[in-house]
Short mmCIF file of C-alpha atoms in Angstrom, two decimals:
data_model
loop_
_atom_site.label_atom_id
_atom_site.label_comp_id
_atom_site.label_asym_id
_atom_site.label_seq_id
_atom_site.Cartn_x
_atom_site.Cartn_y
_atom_site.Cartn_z
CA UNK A 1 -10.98 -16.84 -5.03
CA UNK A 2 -7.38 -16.83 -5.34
CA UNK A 3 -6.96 -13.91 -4.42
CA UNK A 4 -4.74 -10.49 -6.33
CA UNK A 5 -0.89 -12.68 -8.23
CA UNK A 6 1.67 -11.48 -9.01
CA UNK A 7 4.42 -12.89 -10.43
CA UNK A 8 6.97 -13.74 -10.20
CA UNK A 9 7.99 -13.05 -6.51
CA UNK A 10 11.61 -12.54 -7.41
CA UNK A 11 12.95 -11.47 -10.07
CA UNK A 12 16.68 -10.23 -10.74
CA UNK A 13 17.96 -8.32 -14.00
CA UNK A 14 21.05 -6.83 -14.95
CA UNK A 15 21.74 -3.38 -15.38
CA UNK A 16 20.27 -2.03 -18.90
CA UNK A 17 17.49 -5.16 -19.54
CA UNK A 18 13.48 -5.03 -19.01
CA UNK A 19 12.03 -5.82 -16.30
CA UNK A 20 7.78 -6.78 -16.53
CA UNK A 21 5.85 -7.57 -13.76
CA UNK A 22 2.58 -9.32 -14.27
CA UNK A 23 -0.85 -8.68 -11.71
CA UNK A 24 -3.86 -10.65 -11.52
CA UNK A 25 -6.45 -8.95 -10.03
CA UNK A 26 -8.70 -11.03 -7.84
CA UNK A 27 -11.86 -12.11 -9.51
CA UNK A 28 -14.31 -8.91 -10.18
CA UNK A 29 -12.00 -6.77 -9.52
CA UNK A 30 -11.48 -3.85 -12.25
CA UNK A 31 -9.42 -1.66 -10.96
CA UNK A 32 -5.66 -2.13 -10.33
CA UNK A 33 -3.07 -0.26 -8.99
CA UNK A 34 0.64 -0.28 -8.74
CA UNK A 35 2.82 0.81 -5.86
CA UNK A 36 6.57 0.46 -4.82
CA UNK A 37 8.24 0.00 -1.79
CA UNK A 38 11.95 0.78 -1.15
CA UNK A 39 13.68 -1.25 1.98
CA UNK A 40 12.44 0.60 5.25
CA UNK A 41 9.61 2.73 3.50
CA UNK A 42 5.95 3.31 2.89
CA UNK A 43 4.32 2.20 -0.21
CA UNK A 44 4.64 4.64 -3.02
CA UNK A 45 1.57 4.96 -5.44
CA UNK A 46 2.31 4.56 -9.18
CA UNK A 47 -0.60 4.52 -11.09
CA UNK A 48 -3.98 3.49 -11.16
CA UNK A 49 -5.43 1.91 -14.09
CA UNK A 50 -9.16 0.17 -14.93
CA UNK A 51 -9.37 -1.75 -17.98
CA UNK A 52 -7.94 -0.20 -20.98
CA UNK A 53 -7.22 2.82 -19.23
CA UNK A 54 -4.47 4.87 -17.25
CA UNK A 55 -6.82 6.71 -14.63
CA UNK A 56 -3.89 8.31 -12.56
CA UNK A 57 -0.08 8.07 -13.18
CA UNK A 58 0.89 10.83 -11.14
CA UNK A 59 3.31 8.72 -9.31
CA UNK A 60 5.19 7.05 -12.59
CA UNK A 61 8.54 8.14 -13.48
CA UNK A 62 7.95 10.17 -16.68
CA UNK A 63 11.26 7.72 -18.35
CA UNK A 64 11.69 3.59 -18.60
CA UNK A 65 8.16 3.04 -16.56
CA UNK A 66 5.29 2.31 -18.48
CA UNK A 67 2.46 0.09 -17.43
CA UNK A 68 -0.95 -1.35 -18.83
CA UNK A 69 -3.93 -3.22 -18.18
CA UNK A 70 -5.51 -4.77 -21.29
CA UNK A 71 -9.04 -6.01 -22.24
CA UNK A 72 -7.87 -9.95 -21.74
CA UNK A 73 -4.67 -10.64 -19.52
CA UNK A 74 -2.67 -9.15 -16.45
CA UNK A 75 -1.78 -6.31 -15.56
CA UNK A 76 1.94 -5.39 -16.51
CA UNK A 77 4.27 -2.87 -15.17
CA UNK A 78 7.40 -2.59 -17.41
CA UNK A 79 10.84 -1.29 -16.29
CA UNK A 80 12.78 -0.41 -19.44
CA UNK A 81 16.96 -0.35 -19.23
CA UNK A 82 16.74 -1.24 -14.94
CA UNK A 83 19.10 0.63 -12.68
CA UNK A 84 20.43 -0.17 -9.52
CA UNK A 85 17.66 2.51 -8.30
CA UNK A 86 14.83 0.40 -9.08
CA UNK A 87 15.46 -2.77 -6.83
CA UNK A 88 12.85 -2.46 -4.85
CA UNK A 89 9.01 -4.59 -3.88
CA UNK A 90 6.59 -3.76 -6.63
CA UNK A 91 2.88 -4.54 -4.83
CA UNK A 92 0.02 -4.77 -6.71
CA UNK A 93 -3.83 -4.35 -5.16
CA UNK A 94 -6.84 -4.55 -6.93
CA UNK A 95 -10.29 -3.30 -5.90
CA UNK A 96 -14.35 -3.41 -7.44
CA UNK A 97 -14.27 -0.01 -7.90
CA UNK A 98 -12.67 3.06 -5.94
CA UNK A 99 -10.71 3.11 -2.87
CA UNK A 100 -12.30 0.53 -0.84
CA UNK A 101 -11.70 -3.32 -0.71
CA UNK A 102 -8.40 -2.89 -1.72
CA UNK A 103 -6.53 -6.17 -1.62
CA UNK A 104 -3.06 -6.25 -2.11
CA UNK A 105 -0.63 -8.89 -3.89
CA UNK A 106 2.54 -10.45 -2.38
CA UNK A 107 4.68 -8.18 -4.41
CA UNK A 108 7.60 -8.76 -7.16
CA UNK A 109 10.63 -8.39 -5.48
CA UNK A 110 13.06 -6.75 -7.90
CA UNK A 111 16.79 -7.00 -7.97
CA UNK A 112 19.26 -5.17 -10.06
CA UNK A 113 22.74 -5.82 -10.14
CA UNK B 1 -2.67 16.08 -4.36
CA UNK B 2 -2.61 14.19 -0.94
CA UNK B 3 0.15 14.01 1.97
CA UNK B 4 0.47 11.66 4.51
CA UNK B 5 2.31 11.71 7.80
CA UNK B 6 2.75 9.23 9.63
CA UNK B 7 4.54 8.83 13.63
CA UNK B 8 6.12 7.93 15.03
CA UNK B 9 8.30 5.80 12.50
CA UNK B 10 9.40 2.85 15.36
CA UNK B 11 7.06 2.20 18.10
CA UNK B 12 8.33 -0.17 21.09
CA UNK B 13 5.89 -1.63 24.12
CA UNK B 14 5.60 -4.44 26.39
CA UNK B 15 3.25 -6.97 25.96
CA UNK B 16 -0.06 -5.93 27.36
CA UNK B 17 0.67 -1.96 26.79
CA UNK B 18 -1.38 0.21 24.21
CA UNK B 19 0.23 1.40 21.23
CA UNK B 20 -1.08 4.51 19.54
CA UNK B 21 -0.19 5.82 16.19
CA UNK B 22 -0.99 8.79 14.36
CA UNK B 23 -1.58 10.35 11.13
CA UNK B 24 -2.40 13.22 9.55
CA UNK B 25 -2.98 14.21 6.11
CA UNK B 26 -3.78 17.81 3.84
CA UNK B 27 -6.49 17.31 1.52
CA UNK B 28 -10.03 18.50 3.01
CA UNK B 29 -11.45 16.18 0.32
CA UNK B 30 -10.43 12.96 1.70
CA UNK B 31 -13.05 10.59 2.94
CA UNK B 32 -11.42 7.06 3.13
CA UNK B 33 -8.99 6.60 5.73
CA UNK B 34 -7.75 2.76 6.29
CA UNK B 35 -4.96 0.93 8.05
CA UNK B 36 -2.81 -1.76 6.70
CA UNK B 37 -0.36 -4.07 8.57
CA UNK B 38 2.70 -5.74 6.98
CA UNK B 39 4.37 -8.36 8.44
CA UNK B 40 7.89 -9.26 7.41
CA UNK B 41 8.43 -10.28 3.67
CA UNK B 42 4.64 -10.23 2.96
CA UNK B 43 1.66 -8.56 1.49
CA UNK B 44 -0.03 -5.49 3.57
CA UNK B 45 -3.37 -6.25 4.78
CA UNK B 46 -6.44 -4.29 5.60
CA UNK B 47 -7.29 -4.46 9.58
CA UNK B 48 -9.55 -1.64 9.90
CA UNK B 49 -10.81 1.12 8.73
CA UNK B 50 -13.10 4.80 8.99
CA UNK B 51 -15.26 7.19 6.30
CA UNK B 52 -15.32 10.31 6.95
CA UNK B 53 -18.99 10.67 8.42
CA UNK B 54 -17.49 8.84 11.52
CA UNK B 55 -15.40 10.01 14.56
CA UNK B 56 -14.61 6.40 15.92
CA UNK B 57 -14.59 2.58 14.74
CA UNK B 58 -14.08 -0.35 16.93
CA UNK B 59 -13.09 -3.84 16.09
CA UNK B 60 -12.04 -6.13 19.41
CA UNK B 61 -8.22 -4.66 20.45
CA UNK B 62 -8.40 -2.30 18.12
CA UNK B 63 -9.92 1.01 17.39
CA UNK B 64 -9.45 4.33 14.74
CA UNK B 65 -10.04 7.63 15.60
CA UNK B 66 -10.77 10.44 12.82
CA UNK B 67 -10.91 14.24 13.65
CA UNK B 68 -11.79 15.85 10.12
CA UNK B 69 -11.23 19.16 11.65
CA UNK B 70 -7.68 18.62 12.54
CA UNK B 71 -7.48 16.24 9.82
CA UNK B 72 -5.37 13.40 11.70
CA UNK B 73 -6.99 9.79 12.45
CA UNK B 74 -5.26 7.68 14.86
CA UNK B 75 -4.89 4.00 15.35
CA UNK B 76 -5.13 2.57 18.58
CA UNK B 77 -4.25 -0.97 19.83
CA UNK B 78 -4.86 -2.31 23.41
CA UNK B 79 -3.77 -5.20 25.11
CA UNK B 80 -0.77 -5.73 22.72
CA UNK B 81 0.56 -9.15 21.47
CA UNK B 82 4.00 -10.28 20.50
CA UNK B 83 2.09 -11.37 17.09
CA UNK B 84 1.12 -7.65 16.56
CA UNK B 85 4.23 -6.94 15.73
CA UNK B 86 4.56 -5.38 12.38
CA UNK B 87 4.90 -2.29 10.43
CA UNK B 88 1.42 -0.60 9.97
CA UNK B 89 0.41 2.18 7.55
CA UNK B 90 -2.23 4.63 7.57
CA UNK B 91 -3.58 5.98 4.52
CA UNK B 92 -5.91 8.38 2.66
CA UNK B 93 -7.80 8.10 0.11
CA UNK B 94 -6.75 11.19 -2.56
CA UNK B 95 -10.12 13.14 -2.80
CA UNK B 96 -12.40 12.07 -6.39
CA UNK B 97 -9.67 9.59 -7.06
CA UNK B 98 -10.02 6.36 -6.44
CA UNK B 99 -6.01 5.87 -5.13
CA UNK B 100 -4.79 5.66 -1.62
CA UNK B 101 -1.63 7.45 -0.33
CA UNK B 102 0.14 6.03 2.42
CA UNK B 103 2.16 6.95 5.27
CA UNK B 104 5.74 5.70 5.58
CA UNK B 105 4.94 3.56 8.21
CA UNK B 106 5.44 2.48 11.90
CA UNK B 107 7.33 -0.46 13.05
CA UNK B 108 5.77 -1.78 16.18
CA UNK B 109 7.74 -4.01 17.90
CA UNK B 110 6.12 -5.90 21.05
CA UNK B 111 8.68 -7.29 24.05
CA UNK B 112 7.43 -10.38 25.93
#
């Protein structure tokens, strides 16, 4: 089992592109979800999705953050027109079903400049 | 929705000493409560954790303590180790949901 990838592990964008960060969950696992961690802090939920489907994106900016988890493929979280603001470590985790077993990824480390 | 505190934010011991670390959290409805450590430049991991129809969980040098009343859980590591050294985070589980929110973290730091 490989295991929850991401890619890629660094990733550096100008000012005003797109940023899209890509999670694997591990094998069996339906559930994903998408947190962000700023130099120094905690982990900051995002959103929670299952296949298809946005469960919970209470912790999404409402503007230029948008992610999805389709029937066939990754996971993608999608940055729209970057700021400085948003270099940060994007984790994934993935679990079978609820809170439990989470298992996180080794993050997308995202630099804007 | 679901708060987490977590303290203190830098924890330093000598090797050998117990390290404690607390939490506490505001929604009654919480019933998940599991710690992760992250070690410099990677991926958190899950060392232990407690449901909520438990007061105590054990696991060799480590233990987590859970008082729903108060709602605040503790983590508690004995004998420490140079290679404990990490940041750890405590989190809760945010009631029907099925997402965790975490603390901001400790930094434990362990002298030889």
């Amino acid at each position: 089992n490989a295991g929850v990838m991401q890619n890629p592990r660094h990733l550096v964008r100008r000012r005003g592109q797109e940023a899209r960060l890509r999670c694997s969950p591990m094998k069996g696992h339906s559930h994903v979800y998408w947190y962000r961690q700023l130099p120094e802090e905690g982990l900051k939920f995002m959103v929670y999705l299952q296949k298809e489907n946005i469960i919970d994106e209470s912790g999404m900016p409402k503007e230029r953050f948008s992610a999805e988890f389709p029937k066939e493929g990754p996971s993608i979280l999608r940055i729209q027109q970057v700021v400085r603001g948003d270099s940060a470590a994007y984790f994934c985790a993935s679990s079978p079903g609820g809170k439990e077993g989470y298992t996180f990824g080794s993050g997308t480390r995202l630099t804007v400049v | 929705g679901e708060n987490v505190e977590q303290h203190p934010s830098t924890l330093s011991v000598q090797e050998g000493d117990s390290a404690v670390i607390k939490c506490t959290y505001s929604d009654s409805a919480s019933n998940y409560f599991p710690w992760y450590k992250q070690e410099l430049g990677k991926r958190p991991q899950l060392i232990i954790d407690i449901r909520s129809n438990v007061g105590e969980k054990k696991d060799q040098r480590i233990a987590v303590t859970l008082n729903k009343t108060a709602k605040h859980f503790s983590l508690h590591i004995t004998e420490t180790q140079p290679e404990d050294s990490a940041v750890y985070f405590c989190a809760a589980s945010s009631g029907s949901q099925g997402n965790l929110i975490f603390g901001k973290g400790t930094k434990l730091s362990v002298k030889p």
